[in-house]
Every structure is written in C-alpha cells, then in structure tokens.
PDB file of C-alpha atoms and ligand atoms in Angstrom:
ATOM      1  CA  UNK A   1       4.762 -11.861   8.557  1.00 96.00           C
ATOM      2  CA  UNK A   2       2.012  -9.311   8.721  1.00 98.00           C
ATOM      3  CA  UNK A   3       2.972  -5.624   8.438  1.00 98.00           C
ATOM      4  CA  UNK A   4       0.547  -2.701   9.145  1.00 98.00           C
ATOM      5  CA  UNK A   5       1.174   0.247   7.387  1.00 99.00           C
ATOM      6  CA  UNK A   6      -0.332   3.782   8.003  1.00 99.00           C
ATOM      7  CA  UNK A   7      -1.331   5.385   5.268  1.00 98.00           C
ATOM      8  CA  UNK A   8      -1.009   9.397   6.121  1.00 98.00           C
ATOM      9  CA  UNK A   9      -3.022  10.391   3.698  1.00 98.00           C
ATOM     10  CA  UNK A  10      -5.304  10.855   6.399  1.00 98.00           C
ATOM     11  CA  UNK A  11      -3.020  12.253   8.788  1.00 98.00           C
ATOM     12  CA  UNK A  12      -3.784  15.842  10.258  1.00 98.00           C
ATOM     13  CA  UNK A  13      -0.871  18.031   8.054  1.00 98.00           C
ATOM     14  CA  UNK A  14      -0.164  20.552  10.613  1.00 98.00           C
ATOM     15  CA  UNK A  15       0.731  18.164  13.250  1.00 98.00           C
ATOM     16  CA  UNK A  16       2.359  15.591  10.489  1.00 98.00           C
ATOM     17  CA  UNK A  17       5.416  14.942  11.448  1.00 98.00           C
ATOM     18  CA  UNK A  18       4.142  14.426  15.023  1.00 98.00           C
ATOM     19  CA  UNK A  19       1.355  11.938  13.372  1.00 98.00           C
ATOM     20  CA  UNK A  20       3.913   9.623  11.873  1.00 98.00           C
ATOM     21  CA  UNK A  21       6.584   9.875  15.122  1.00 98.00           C
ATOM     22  CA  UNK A  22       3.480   8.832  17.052  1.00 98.00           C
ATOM     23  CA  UNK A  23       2.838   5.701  14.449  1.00 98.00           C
ATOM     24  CA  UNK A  24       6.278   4.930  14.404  1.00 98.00           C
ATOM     25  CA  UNK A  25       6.830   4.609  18.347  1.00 98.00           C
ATOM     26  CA  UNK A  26       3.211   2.627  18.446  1.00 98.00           C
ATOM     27  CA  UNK A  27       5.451  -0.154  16.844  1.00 98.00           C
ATOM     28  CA  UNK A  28       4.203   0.543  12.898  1.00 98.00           C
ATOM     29  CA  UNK A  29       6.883  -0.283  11.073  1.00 98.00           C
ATOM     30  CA  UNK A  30       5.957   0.658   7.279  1.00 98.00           C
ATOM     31  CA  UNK A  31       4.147   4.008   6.637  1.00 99.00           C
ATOM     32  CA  UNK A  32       1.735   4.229   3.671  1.00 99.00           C
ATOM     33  CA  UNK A  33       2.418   7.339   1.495  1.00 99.00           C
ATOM     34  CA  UNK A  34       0.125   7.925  -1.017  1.00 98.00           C
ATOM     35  CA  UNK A  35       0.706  10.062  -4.289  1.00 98.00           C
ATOM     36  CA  UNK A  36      -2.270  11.575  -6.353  1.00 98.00           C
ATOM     37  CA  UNK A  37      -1.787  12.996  -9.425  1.00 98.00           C
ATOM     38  CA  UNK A  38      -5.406  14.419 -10.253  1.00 98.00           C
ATOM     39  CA  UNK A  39      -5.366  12.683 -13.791  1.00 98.00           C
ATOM     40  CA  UNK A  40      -5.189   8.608 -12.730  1.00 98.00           C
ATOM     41  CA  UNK A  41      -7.347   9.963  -9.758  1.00 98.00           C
ATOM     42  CA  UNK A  42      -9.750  12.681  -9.207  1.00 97.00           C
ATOM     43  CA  UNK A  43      -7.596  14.087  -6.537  1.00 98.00           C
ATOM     44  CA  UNK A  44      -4.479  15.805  -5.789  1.00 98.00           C
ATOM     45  CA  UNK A  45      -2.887  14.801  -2.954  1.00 98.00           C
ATOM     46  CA  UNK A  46       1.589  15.178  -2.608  1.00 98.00           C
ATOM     47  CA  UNK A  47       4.390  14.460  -3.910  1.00 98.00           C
ATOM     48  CA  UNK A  48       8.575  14.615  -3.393  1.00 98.00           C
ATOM     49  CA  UNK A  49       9.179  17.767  -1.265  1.00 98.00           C
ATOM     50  CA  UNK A  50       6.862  16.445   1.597  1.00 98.00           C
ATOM     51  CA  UNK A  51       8.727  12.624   1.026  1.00 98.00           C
ATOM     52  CA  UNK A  52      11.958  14.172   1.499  1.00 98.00           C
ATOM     53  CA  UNK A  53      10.996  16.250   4.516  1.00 98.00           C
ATOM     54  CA  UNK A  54       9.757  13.017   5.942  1.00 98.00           C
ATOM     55  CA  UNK A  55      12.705  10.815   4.888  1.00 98.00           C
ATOM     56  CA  UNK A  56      15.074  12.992   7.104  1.00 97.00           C
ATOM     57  CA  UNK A  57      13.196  12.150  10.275  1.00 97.00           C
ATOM     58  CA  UNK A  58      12.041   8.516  10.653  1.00 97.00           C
ATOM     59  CA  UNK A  59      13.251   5.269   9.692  1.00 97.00           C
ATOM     60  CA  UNK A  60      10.183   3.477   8.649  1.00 98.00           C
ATOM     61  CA  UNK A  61      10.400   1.493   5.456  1.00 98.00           C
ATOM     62  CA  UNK A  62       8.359   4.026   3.254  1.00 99.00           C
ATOM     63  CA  UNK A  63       5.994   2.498   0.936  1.00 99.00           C
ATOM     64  CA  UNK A  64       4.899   4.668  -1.642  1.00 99.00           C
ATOM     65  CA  UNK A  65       1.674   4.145  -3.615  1.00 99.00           C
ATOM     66  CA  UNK A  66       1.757   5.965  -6.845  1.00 99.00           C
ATOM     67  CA  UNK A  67      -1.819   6.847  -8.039  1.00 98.00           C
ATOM     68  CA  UNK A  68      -0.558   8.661 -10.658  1.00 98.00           C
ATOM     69  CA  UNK A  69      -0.453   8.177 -14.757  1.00 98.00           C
ATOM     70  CA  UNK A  70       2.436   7.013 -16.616  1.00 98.00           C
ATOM     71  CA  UNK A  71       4.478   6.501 -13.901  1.00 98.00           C
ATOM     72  CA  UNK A  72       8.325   5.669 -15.443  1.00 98.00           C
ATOM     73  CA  UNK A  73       8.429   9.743 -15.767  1.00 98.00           C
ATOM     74  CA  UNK A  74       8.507   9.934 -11.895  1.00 98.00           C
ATOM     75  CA  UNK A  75      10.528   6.472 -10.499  1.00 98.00           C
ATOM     76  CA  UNK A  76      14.055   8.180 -10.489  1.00 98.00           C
ATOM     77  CA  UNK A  77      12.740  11.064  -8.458  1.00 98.00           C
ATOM     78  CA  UNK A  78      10.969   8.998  -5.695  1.00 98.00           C
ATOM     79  CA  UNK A  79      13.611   6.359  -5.204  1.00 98.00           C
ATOM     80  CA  UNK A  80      15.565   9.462  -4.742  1.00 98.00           C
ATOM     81  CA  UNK A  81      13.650  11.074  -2.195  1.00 97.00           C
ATOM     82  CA  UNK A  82      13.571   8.130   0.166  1.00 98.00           C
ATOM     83  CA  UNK A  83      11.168   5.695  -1.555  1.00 98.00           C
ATOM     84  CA  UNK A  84      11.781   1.468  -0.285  1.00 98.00           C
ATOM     85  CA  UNK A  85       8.834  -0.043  -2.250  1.00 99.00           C
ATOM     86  CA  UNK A  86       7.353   1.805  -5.229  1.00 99.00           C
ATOM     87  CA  UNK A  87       4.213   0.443  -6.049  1.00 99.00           C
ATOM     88  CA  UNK A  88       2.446   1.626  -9.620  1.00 99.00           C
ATOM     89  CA  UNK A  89      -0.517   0.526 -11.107  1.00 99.00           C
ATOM     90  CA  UNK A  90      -1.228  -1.819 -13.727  1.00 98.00           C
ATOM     91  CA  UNK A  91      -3.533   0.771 -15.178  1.00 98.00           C
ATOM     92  CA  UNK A  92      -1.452   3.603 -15.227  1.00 98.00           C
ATOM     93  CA  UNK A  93       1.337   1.808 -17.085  1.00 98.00           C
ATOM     94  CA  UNK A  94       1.817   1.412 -21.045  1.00 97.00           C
ATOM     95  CA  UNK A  95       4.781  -0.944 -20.376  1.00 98.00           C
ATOM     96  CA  UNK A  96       4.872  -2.310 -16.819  1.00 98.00           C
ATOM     97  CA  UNK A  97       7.497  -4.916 -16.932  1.00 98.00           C
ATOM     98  CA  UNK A  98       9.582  -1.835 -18.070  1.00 98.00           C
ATOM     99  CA  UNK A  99       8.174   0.053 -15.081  1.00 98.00           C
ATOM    100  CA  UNK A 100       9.242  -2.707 -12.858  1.00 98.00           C
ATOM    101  CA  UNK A 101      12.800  -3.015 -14.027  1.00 98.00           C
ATOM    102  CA  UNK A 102      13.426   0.843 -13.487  1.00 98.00           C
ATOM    103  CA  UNK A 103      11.829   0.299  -9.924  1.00 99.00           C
ATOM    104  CA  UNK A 104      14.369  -2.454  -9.220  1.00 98.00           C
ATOM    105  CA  UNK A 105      17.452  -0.583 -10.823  1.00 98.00           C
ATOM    106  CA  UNK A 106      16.957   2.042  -8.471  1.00 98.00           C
ATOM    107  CA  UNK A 107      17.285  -0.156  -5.482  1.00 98.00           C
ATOM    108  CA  UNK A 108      14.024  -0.284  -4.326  1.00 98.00           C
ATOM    109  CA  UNK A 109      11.519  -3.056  -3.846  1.00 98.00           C
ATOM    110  CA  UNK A 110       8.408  -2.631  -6.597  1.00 99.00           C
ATOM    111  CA  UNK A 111       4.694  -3.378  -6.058  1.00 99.00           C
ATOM    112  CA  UNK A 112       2.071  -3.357  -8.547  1.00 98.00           C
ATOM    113  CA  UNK A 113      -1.100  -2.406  -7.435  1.00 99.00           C
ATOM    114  CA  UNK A 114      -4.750  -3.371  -9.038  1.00 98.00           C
ATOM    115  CA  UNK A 115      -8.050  -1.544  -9.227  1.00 98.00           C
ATOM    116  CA  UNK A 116     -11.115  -3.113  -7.815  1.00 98.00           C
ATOM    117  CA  UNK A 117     -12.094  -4.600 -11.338  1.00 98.00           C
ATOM    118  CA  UNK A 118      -8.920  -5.209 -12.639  1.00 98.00           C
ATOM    119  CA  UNK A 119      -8.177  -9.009 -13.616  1.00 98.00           C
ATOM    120  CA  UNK A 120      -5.679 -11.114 -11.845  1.00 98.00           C
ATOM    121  CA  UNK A 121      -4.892 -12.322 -15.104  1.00 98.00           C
ATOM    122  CA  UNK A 122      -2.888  -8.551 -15.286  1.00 98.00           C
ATOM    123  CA  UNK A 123      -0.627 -10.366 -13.413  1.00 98.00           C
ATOM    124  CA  UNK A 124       0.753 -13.816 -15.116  1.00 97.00           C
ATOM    125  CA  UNK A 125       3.554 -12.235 -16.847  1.00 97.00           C
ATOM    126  CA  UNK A 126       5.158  -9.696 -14.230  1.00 98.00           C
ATOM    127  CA  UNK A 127       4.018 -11.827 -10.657  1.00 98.00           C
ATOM    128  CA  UNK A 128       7.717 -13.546 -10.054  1.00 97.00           C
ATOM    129  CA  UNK A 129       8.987 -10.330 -10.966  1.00 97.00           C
ATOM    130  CA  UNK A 130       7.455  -8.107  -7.988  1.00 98.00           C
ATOM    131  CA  UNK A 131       7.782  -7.610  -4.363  1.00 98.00           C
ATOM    132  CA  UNK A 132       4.120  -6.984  -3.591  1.00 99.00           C
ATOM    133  CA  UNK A 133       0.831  -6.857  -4.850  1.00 99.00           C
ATOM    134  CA  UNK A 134      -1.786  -4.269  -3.836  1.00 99.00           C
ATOM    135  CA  UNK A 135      -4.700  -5.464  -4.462  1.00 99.00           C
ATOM    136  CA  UNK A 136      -7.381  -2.205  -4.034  1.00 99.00           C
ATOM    137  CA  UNK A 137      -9.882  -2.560  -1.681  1.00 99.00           C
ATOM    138  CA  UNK A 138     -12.043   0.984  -2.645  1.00 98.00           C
ATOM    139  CA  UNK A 139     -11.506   2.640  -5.930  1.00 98.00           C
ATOM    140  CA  UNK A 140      -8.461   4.646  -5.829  1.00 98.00           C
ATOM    141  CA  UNK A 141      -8.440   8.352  -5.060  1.00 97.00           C
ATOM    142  CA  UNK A 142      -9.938   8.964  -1.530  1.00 97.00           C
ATOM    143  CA  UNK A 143      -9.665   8.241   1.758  1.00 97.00           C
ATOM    144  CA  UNK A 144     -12.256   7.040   4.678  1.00 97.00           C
ATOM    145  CA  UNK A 145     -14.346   4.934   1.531  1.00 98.00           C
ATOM    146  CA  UNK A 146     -16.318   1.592   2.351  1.00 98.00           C
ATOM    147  CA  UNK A 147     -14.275  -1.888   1.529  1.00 98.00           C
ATOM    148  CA  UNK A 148     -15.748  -3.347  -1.241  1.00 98.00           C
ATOM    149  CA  UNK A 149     -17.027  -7.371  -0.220  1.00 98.00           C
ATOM    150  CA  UNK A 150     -15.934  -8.334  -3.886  1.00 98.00           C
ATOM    151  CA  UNK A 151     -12.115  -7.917  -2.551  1.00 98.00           C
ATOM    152  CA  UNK A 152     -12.432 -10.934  -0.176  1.00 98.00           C
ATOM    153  CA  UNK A 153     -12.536 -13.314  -3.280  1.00 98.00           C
ATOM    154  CA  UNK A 154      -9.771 -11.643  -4.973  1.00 98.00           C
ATOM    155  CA  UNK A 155      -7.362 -11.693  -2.105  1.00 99.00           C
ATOM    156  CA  UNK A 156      -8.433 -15.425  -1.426  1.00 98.00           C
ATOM    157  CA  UNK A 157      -7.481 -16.443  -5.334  1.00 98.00           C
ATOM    158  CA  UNK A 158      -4.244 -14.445  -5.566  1.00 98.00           C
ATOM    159  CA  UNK A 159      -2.804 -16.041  -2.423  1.00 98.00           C
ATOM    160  CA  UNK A 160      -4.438 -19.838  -3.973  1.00 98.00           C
ATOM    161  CA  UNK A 161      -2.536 -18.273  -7.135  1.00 98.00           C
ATOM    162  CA  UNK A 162       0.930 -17.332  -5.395  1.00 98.00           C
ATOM    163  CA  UNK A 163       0.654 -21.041  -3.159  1.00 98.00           C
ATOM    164  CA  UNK A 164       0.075 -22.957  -6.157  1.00 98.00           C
ATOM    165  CA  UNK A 165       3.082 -21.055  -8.189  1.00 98.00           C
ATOM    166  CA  UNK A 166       5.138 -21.870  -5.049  1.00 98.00           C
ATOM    167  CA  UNK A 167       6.063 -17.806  -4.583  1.00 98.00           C
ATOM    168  CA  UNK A 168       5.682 -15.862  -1.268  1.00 97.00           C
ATOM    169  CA  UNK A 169       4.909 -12.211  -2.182  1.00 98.00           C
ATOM    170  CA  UNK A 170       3.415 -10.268  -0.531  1.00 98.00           C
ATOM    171  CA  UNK A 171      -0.293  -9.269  -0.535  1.00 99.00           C
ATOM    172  CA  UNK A 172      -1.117  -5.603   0.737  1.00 99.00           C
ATOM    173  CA  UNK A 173      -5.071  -4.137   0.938  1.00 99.00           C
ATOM    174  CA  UNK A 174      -5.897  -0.312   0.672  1.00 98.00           C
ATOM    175  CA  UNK A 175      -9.009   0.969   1.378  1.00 98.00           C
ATOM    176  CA  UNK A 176     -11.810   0.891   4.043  1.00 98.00           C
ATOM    177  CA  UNK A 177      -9.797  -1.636   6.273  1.00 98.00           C
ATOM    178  CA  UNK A 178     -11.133  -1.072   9.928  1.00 98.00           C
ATOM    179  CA  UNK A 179     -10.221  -3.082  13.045  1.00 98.00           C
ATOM    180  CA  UNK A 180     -13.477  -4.664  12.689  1.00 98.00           C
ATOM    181  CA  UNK A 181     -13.643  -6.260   9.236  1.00 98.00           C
ATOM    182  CA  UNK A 182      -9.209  -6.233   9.209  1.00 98.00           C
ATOM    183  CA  UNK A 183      -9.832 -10.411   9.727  1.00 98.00           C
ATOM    184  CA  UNK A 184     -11.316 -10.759   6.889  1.00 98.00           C
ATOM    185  CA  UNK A 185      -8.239  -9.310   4.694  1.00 99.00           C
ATOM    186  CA  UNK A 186      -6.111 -11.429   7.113  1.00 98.00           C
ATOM    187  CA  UNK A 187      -8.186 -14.763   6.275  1.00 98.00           C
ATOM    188  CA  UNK A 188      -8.206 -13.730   2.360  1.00 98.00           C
ATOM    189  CA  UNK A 189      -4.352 -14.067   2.081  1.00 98.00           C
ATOM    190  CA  UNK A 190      -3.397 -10.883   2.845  1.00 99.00           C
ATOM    191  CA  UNK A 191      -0.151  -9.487   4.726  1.00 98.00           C
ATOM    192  CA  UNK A 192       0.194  -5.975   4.495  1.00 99.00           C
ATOM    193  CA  UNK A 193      -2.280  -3.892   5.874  1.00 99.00           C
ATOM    194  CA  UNK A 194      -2.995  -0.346   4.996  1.00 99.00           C
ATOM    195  CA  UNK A 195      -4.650   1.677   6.863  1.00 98.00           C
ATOM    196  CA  UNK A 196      -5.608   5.914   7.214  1.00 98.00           C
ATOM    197  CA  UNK A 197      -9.041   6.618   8.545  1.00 98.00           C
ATOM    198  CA  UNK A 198      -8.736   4.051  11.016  1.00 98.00           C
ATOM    199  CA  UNK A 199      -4.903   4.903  12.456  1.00 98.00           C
ATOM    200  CA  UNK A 200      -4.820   8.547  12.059  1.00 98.00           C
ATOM    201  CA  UNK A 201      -8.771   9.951  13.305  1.00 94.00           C
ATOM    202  CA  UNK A 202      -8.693   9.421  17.299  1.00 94.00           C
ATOM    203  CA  UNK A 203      -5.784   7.672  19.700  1.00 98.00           C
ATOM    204  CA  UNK A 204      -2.881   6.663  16.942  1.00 98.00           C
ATOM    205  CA  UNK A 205      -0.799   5.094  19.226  1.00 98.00           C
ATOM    206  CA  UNK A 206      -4.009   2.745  20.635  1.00 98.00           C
ATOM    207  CA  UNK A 207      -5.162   2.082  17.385  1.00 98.00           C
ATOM    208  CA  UNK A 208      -1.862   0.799  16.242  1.00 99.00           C
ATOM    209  CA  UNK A 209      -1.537  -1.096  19.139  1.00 98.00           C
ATOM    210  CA  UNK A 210      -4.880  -2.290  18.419  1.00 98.00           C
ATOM    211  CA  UNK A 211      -4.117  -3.684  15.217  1.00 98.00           C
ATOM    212  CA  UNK A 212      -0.975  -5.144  16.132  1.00 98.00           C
ATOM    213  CA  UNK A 213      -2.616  -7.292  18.767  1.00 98.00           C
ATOM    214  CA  UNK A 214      -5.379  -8.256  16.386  1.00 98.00           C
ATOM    215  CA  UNK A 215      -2.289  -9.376  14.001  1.00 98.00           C
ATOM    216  CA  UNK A 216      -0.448 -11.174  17.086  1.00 98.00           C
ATOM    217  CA  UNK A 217      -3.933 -13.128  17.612  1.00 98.00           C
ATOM    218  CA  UNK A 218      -4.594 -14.215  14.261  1.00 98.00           C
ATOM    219  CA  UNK A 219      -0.453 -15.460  13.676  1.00 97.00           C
ATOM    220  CA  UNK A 220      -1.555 -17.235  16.931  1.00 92.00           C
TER     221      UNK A 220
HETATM  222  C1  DX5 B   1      -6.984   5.378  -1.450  1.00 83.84           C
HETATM  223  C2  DX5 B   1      -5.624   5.322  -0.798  1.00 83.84           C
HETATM  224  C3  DX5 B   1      -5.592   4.714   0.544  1.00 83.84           C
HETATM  225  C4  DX5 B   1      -6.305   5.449   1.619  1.00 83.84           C
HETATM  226  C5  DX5 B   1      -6.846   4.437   2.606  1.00 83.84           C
HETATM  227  O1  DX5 B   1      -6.854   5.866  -2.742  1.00 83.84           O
HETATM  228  O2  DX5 B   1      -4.746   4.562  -1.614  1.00 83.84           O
HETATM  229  O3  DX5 B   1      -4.269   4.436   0.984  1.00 83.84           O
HETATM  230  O4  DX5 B   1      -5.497   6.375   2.279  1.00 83.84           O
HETATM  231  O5  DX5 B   1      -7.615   5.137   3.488  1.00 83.84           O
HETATM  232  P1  DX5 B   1      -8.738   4.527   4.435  1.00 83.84           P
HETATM  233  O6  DX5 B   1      -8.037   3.568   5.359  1.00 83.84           O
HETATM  234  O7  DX5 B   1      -9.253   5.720   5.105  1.00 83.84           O
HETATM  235  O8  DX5 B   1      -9.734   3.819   3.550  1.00 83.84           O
HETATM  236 ZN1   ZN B   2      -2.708   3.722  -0.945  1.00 83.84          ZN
END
C-alpha cells in the first residue's frame, strides 16, 4: 500500500491548522512532522507543544521524523504527545537497537531513518526489528532541496534486500519528491511518500489529489 504523507514543515504557520485540515480532507492519511534540533541539523524547526496542539484536532496517523541528536532523551515525551511512528536516525543514535525498543515500549511504531551516504549495511542487525525505513532523499535539515539521483539505487537495493529477507517494511523517501520525478521513488521500492514543498506551496487539496491518482495509476 502506498501512503503519502505531508510533511508540514513547509506548511504556512499562521494558517496551520487549516493547512493540515485541508491535507487531511484531500484524502492524506499520514502527516509528516518533522523535528529539528539545530545540533543533528543546522536548523531549528519544533517540537512537543505544537504536536500536542495538533494531536487534539485531527486523526491522521502522525509520523514524526526526529532530526535531532541522541534521541532516547526525547522518545517518552513524543509518544506522549501524540506520536504513531517515531522515526530516529541511525546517525544520531549511540545505541539504536536500544532506541528502538523504547520506541516500541511506548506503543508506537519505530522507523529508522538514513542519511544520503549512510550504508545499508547500518541496517543488518536492527531491519526485522523496525516498522519503516526512511531512506533520505536530500541531506537532512531543509525543506524545498533537489532529490539526490544516487537515492534511486538505494531504494532499489533495500527493497531487493527486504524481498530477498522475505520482510515487508516499509520504505518511506524525504526530500525533493515532486509529482514529476514521485515514479521514480515508486519504481525504486518505495511506499511512503513524503512530501512539503510540493503539498503545502499552491492548491493542497489538488496536489494531494494529484498524488493520490499518480499512486492509484502506478498500483494499477
Ligand atoms: C528535510 C525534511 C523533509 C522536508 C521535505 O530535512 O525531513 O521532510 O520537509 O521537504 P520537501 O518536500 O520540500 O523536499
Ligand atoms: Zn522528514
């Protein structure tokens, strides 16, 4: 199944709880929420009060993409404010199969996420254990970046990876996904698609519809 999920890190904050309502009736069904910590990334971005706020109002399945350093200080605290997949990053971890098993023992489904150069080999010891893997399409930090080309292989042999393992996880790509190169992802492997620039500047609700159709056409 192929999920699209809005990242509102580029949503317009005045008007954000209007932004995601908007997403939400459009048929999106997962909504992208980014946390920057301004020491695992150059930039600052939210964090719990604005989850929260959020969490009282809609009933997507809130994803939440933690961009931030040493992440275990922080899991409790999310799960708590209305967190269903925490994803963390390889990187940003000393122990991640700890991280992982404090994800899960809050109830929520975990993610790992990996930088643009980082290895797939990261991911032989902890893959049966996760939900999802992010693999990063643009270097963390920013929004409205360029996809980088060298993500098409790496989508294509962690999906070979997962088929030949016999596991169905799921695959999600952040970062420069437009409705013009979005097949590509899709071809790759991947399943969940994350998307800010592209959702959130001009007509939300046509550009989720957009992508949904796109998604419709390629599951055939
Ligand atoms: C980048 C973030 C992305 C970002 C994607 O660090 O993780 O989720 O919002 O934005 P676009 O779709 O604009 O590249
Ligand atoms: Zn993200």
């Amino acid at each position: 199944m192929i999920h699209l999920a809005p990242s509102i890190l580029a949503a317009d904050f005045w008007n954000l709880g209007r932004n995601i309502a908007e997403a939400e009736a459009a048929g999106a069904k997962y909504l992208h929420i980014d946390v920057m910590d301004g020491d695992f990334v150059p930039s600052i971005s939210f964090g719990m009060p604005v989850i929260a706020s959020i969490r009282k109002k809609t009933r997507m399945i809130f994803d939440v993409h933690l961009m931030v350093s040493n992440p275990e200080r922080y899991i409790e605290r999310f799960a708590a404010c209305g967190a269903d997949i925490i994803t963390v990053h390889v990187e940003a971890c000393k122990h991640v199969d700890r991280v992982i098993q404090q994800i899960k023992a809050c109830g929520c489904k975990a993610g790992v996420a990996l930088n643009p150069v980082t290895s797939l080999h990261t991911l032989d010891y902890i893959v049966d254990m996760v939900d999802m893997i992010l693999v990063m399409t643009v270097n963390p930090g920013f929004g409205g970046q360029e996809y980088i080309k060298t993500s098409t292989r790496k989508i294509q042999k962690l999906r070979e990876r997962l088929n030949e393992l016999g596991l169905e996880k799921d695959i999600q790509v952040d970062g420069g996904i437009r409705k013009n190169n979005v097949h590509v992802v899709l071809e790759a492997g991947a399943n969940v698609i994350v998307s800010g620039t592209s959702i959130f500047s001009g007509d939300i609700t046509k550009n989720v519809q957009d992508y949904l159709e796109i998604f419709r056409q390629f599951e055939g």
